[in-house]
PDB file of C-alpha atoms and ligand atoms in Angstrom:
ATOM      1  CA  UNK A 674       7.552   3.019  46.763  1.00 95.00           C
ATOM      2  CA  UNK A 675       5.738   0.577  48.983  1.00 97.00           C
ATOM      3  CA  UNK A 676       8.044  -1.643  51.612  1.00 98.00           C
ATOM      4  CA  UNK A 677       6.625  -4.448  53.814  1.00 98.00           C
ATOM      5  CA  UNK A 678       8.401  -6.923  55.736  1.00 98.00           C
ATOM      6  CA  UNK A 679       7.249 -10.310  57.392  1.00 98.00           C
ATOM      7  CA  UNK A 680       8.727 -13.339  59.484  1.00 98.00           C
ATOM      8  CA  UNK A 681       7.167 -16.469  58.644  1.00 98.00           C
ATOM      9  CA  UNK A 682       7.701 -19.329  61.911  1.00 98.00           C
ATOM     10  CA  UNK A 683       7.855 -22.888  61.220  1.00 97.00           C
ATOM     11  CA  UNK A 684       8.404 -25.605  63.779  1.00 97.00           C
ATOM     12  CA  UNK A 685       8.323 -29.082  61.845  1.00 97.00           C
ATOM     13  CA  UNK A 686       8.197 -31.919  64.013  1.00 97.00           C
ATOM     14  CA  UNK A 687      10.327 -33.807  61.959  1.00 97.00           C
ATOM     15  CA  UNK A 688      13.629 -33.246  60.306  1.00 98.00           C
ATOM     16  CA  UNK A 689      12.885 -33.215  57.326  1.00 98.00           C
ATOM     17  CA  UNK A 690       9.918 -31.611  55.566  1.00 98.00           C
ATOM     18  CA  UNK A 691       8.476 -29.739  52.361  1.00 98.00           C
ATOM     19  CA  UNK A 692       5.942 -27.052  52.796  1.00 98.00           C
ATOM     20  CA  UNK A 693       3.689 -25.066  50.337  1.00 98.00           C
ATOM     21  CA  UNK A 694       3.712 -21.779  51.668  1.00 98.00           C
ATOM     22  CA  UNK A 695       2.960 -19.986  48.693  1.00 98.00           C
ATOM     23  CA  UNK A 696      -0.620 -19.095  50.424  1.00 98.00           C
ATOM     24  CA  UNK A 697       0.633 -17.314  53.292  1.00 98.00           C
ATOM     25  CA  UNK A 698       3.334 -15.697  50.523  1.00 98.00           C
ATOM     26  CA  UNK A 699       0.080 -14.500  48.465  1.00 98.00           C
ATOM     27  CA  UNK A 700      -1.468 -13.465  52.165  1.00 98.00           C
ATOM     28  CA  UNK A 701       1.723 -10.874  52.676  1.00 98.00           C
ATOM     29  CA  UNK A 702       1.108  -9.663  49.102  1.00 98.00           C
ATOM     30  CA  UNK A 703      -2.413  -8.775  49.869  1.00 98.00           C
ATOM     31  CA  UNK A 704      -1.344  -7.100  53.213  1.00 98.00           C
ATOM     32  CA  UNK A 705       1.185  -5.232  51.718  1.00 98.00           C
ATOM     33  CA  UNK A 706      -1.016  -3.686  48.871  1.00 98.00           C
ATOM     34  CA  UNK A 707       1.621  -3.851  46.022  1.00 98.00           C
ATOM     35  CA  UNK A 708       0.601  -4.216  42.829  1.00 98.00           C
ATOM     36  CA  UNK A 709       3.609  -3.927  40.577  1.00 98.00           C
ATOM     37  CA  UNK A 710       7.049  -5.189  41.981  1.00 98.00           C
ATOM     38  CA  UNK A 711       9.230  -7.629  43.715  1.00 98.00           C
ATOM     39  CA  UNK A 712       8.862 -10.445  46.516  1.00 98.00           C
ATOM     40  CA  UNK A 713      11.844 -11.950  47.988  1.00 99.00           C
ATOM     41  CA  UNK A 714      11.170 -15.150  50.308  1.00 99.00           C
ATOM     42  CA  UNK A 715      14.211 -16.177  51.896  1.00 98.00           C
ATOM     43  CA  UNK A 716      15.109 -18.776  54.719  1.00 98.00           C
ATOM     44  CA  UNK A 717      16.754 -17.317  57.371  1.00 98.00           C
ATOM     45  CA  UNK A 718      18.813 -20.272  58.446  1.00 98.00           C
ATOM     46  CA  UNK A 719      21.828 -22.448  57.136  1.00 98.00           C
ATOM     47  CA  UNK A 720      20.187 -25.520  57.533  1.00 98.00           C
ATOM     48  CA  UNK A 721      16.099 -24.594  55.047  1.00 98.00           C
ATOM     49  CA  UNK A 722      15.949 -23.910  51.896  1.00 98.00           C
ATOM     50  CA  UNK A 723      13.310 -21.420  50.206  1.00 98.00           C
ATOM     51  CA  UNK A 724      12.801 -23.021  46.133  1.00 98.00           C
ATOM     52  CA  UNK A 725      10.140 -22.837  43.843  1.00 98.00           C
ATOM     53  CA  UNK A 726       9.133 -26.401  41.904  1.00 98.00           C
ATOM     54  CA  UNK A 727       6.147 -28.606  41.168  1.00 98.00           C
ATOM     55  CA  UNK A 728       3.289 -29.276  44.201  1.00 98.00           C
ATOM     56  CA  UNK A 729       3.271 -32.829  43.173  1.00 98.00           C
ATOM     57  CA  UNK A 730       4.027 -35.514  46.680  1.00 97.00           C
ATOM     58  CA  UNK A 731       6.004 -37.789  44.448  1.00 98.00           C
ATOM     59  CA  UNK A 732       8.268 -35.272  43.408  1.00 98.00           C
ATOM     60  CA  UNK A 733       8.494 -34.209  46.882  1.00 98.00           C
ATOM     61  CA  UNK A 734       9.893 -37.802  47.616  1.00 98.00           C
ATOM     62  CA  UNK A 735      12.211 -37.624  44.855  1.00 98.00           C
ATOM     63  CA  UNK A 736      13.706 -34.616  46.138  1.00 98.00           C
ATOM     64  CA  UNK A 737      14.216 -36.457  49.802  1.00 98.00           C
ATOM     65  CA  UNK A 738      15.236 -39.422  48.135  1.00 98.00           C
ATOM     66  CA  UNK A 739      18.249 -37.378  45.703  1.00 98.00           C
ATOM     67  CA  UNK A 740      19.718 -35.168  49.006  1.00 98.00           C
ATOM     68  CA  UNK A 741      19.706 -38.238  51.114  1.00 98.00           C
ATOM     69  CA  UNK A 742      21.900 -40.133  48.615  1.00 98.00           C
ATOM     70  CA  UNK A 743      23.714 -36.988  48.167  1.00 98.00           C
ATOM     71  CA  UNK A 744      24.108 -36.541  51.669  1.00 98.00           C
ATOM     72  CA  UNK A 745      23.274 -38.737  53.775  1.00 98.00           C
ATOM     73  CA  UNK A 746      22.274 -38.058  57.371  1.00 98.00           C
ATOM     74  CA  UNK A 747      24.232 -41.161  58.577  1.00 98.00           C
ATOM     75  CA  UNK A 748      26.660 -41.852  59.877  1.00 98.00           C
ATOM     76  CA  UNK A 749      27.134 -38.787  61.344  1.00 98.00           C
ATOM     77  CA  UNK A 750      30.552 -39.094  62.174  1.00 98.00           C
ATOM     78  CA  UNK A 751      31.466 -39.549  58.465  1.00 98.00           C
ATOM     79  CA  UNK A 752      31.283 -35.264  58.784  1.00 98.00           C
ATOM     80  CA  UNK A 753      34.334 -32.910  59.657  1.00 98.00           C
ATOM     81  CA  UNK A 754      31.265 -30.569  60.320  1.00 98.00           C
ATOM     82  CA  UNK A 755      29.803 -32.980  62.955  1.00 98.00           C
ATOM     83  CA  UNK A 756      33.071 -33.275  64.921  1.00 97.00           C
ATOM     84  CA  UNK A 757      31.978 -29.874  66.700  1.00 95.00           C
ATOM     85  CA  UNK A 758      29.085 -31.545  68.407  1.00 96.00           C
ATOM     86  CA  UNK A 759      26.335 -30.662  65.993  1.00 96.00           C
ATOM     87  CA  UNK A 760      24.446 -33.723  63.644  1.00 97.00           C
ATOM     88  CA  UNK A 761      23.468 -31.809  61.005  1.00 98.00           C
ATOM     89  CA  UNK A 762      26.275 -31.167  58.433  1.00 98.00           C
ATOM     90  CA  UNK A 763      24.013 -32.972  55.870  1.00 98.00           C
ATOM     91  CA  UNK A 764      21.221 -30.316  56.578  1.00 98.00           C
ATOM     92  CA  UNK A 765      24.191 -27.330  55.720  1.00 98.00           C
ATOM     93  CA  UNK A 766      24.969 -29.245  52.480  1.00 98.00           C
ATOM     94  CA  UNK A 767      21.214 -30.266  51.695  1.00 98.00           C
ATOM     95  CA  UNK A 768      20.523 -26.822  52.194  1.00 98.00           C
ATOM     96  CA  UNK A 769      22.829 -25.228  49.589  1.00 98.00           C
ATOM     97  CA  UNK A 770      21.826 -27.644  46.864  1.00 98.00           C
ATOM     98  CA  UNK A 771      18.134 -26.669  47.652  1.00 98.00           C
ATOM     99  CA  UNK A 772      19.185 -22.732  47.732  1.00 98.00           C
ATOM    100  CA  UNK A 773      18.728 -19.894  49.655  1.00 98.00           C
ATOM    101  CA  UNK A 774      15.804 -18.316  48.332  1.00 98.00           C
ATOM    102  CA  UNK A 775      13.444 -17.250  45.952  1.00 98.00           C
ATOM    103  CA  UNK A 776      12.625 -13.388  43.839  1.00 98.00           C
ATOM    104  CA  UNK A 777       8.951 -13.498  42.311  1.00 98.00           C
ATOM    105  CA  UNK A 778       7.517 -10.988  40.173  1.00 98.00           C
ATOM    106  CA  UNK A 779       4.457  -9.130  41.505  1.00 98.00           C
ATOM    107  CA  UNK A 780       2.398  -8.078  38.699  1.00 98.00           C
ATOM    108  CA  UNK A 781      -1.065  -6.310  39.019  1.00 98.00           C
ATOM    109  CA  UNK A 782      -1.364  -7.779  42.702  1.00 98.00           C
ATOM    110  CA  UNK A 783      -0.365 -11.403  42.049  1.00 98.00           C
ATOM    111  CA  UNK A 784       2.682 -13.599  41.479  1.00 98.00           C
ATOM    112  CA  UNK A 785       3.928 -13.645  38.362  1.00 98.00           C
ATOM    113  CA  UNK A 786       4.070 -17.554  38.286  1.00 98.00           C
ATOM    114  CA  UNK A 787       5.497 -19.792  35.042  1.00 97.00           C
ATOM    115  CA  UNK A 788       3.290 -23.262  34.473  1.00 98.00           C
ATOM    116  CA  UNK A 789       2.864 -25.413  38.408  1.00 98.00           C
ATOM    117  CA  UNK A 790       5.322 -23.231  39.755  1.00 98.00           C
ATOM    118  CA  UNK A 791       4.901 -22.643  43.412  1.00 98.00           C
ATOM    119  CA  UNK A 792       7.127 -21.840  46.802  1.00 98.00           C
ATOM    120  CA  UNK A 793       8.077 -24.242  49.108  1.00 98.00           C
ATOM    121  CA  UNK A 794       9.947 -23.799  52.443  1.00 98.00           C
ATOM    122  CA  UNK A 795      12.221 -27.309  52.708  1.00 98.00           C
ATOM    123  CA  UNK A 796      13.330 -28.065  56.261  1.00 98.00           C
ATOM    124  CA  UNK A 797      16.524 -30.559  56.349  1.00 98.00           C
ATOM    125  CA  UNK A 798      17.253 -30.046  60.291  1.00 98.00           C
ATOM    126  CA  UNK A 799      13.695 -29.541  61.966  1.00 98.00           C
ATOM    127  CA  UNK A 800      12.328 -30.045  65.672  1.00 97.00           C
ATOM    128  CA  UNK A 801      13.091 -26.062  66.296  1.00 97.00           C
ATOM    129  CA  UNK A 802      11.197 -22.785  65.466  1.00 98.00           C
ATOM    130  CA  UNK A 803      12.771 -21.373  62.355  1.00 98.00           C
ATOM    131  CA  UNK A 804      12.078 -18.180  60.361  1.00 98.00           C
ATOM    132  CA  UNK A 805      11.381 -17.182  56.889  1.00 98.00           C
ATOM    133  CA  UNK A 806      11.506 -13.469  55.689  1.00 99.00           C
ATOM    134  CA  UNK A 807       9.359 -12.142  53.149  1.00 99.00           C
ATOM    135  CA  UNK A 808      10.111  -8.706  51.831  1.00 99.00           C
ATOM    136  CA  UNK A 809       8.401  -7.084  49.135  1.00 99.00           C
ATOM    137  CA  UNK A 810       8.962  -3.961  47.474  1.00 98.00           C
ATOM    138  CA  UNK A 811       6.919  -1.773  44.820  1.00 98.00           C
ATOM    139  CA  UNK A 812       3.632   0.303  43.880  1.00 98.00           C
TER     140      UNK A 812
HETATM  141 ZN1   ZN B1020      25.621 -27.143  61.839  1.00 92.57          ZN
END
């Protein structure tokens, strides 16, 4: 059995943000030459989220739109969270609606993808370099 491991590095100016990185996903696949197996794709902080929906900017609003209203960013001092000197309690909680990460079928060198489906890193406390792993296992 085949393993490969790779960090990812993103450093969104702002602090929120949606990003397609299914190519550089698809680039690890190809560099790790499995054919049949498993990728997992997983942010490796509490404040992104690793999800797989529709590439489609208005849904990408919508999305914003829903976790703001579910939590907003401000005030900040309406979080127990935020009473330790951090501002981003809403990123924690935006975070674990948004999940933690992903598990895609590799199948004869591709991902196994249902209809539009791709994977999308979603930043909710940005400004910082932040890591995503990719691990994939197989033949
Ligand atoms: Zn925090």
């Amino acid at each position: 059995m085949k393993s490969y491991r790779k960090e990812l590095w993103f450093n969104i100016p702002s602090r929120r943000s949606f990003i397609n990185i299914t190519p550089q996903v698809v680039e690890c696949i190809r560099e790790s030459g499995v054919k049949e197996g498993l990728a997992l794709v997983n942010a490796m902080h509490i404040t992104a989220s690793v999800f797989i929906n529709d590439d489609e900017s208005g849904l990408h609003k919508d999305y914003d739109d829903w976790l703001e209203e579910l939590a907003p960013h401000e005030p900040v001092s309406q979080y127990q969270h935020n009473q330790t000197g951090e501002d981003n309690a809403d990123a924690h909680l935006k975070r674990q609606i948004m999940g933690r990460e992903v598990v895609v079928a590799i199948t004869n060198g591709s991902l196994d993808f249902g209809p539009w489906e791709q994977i999308f890193y979603g930043e909710f406390d940005g400004r910082r370099r932040k890591r995503v792993l990719v691990k994939i296992i197989g033949e």
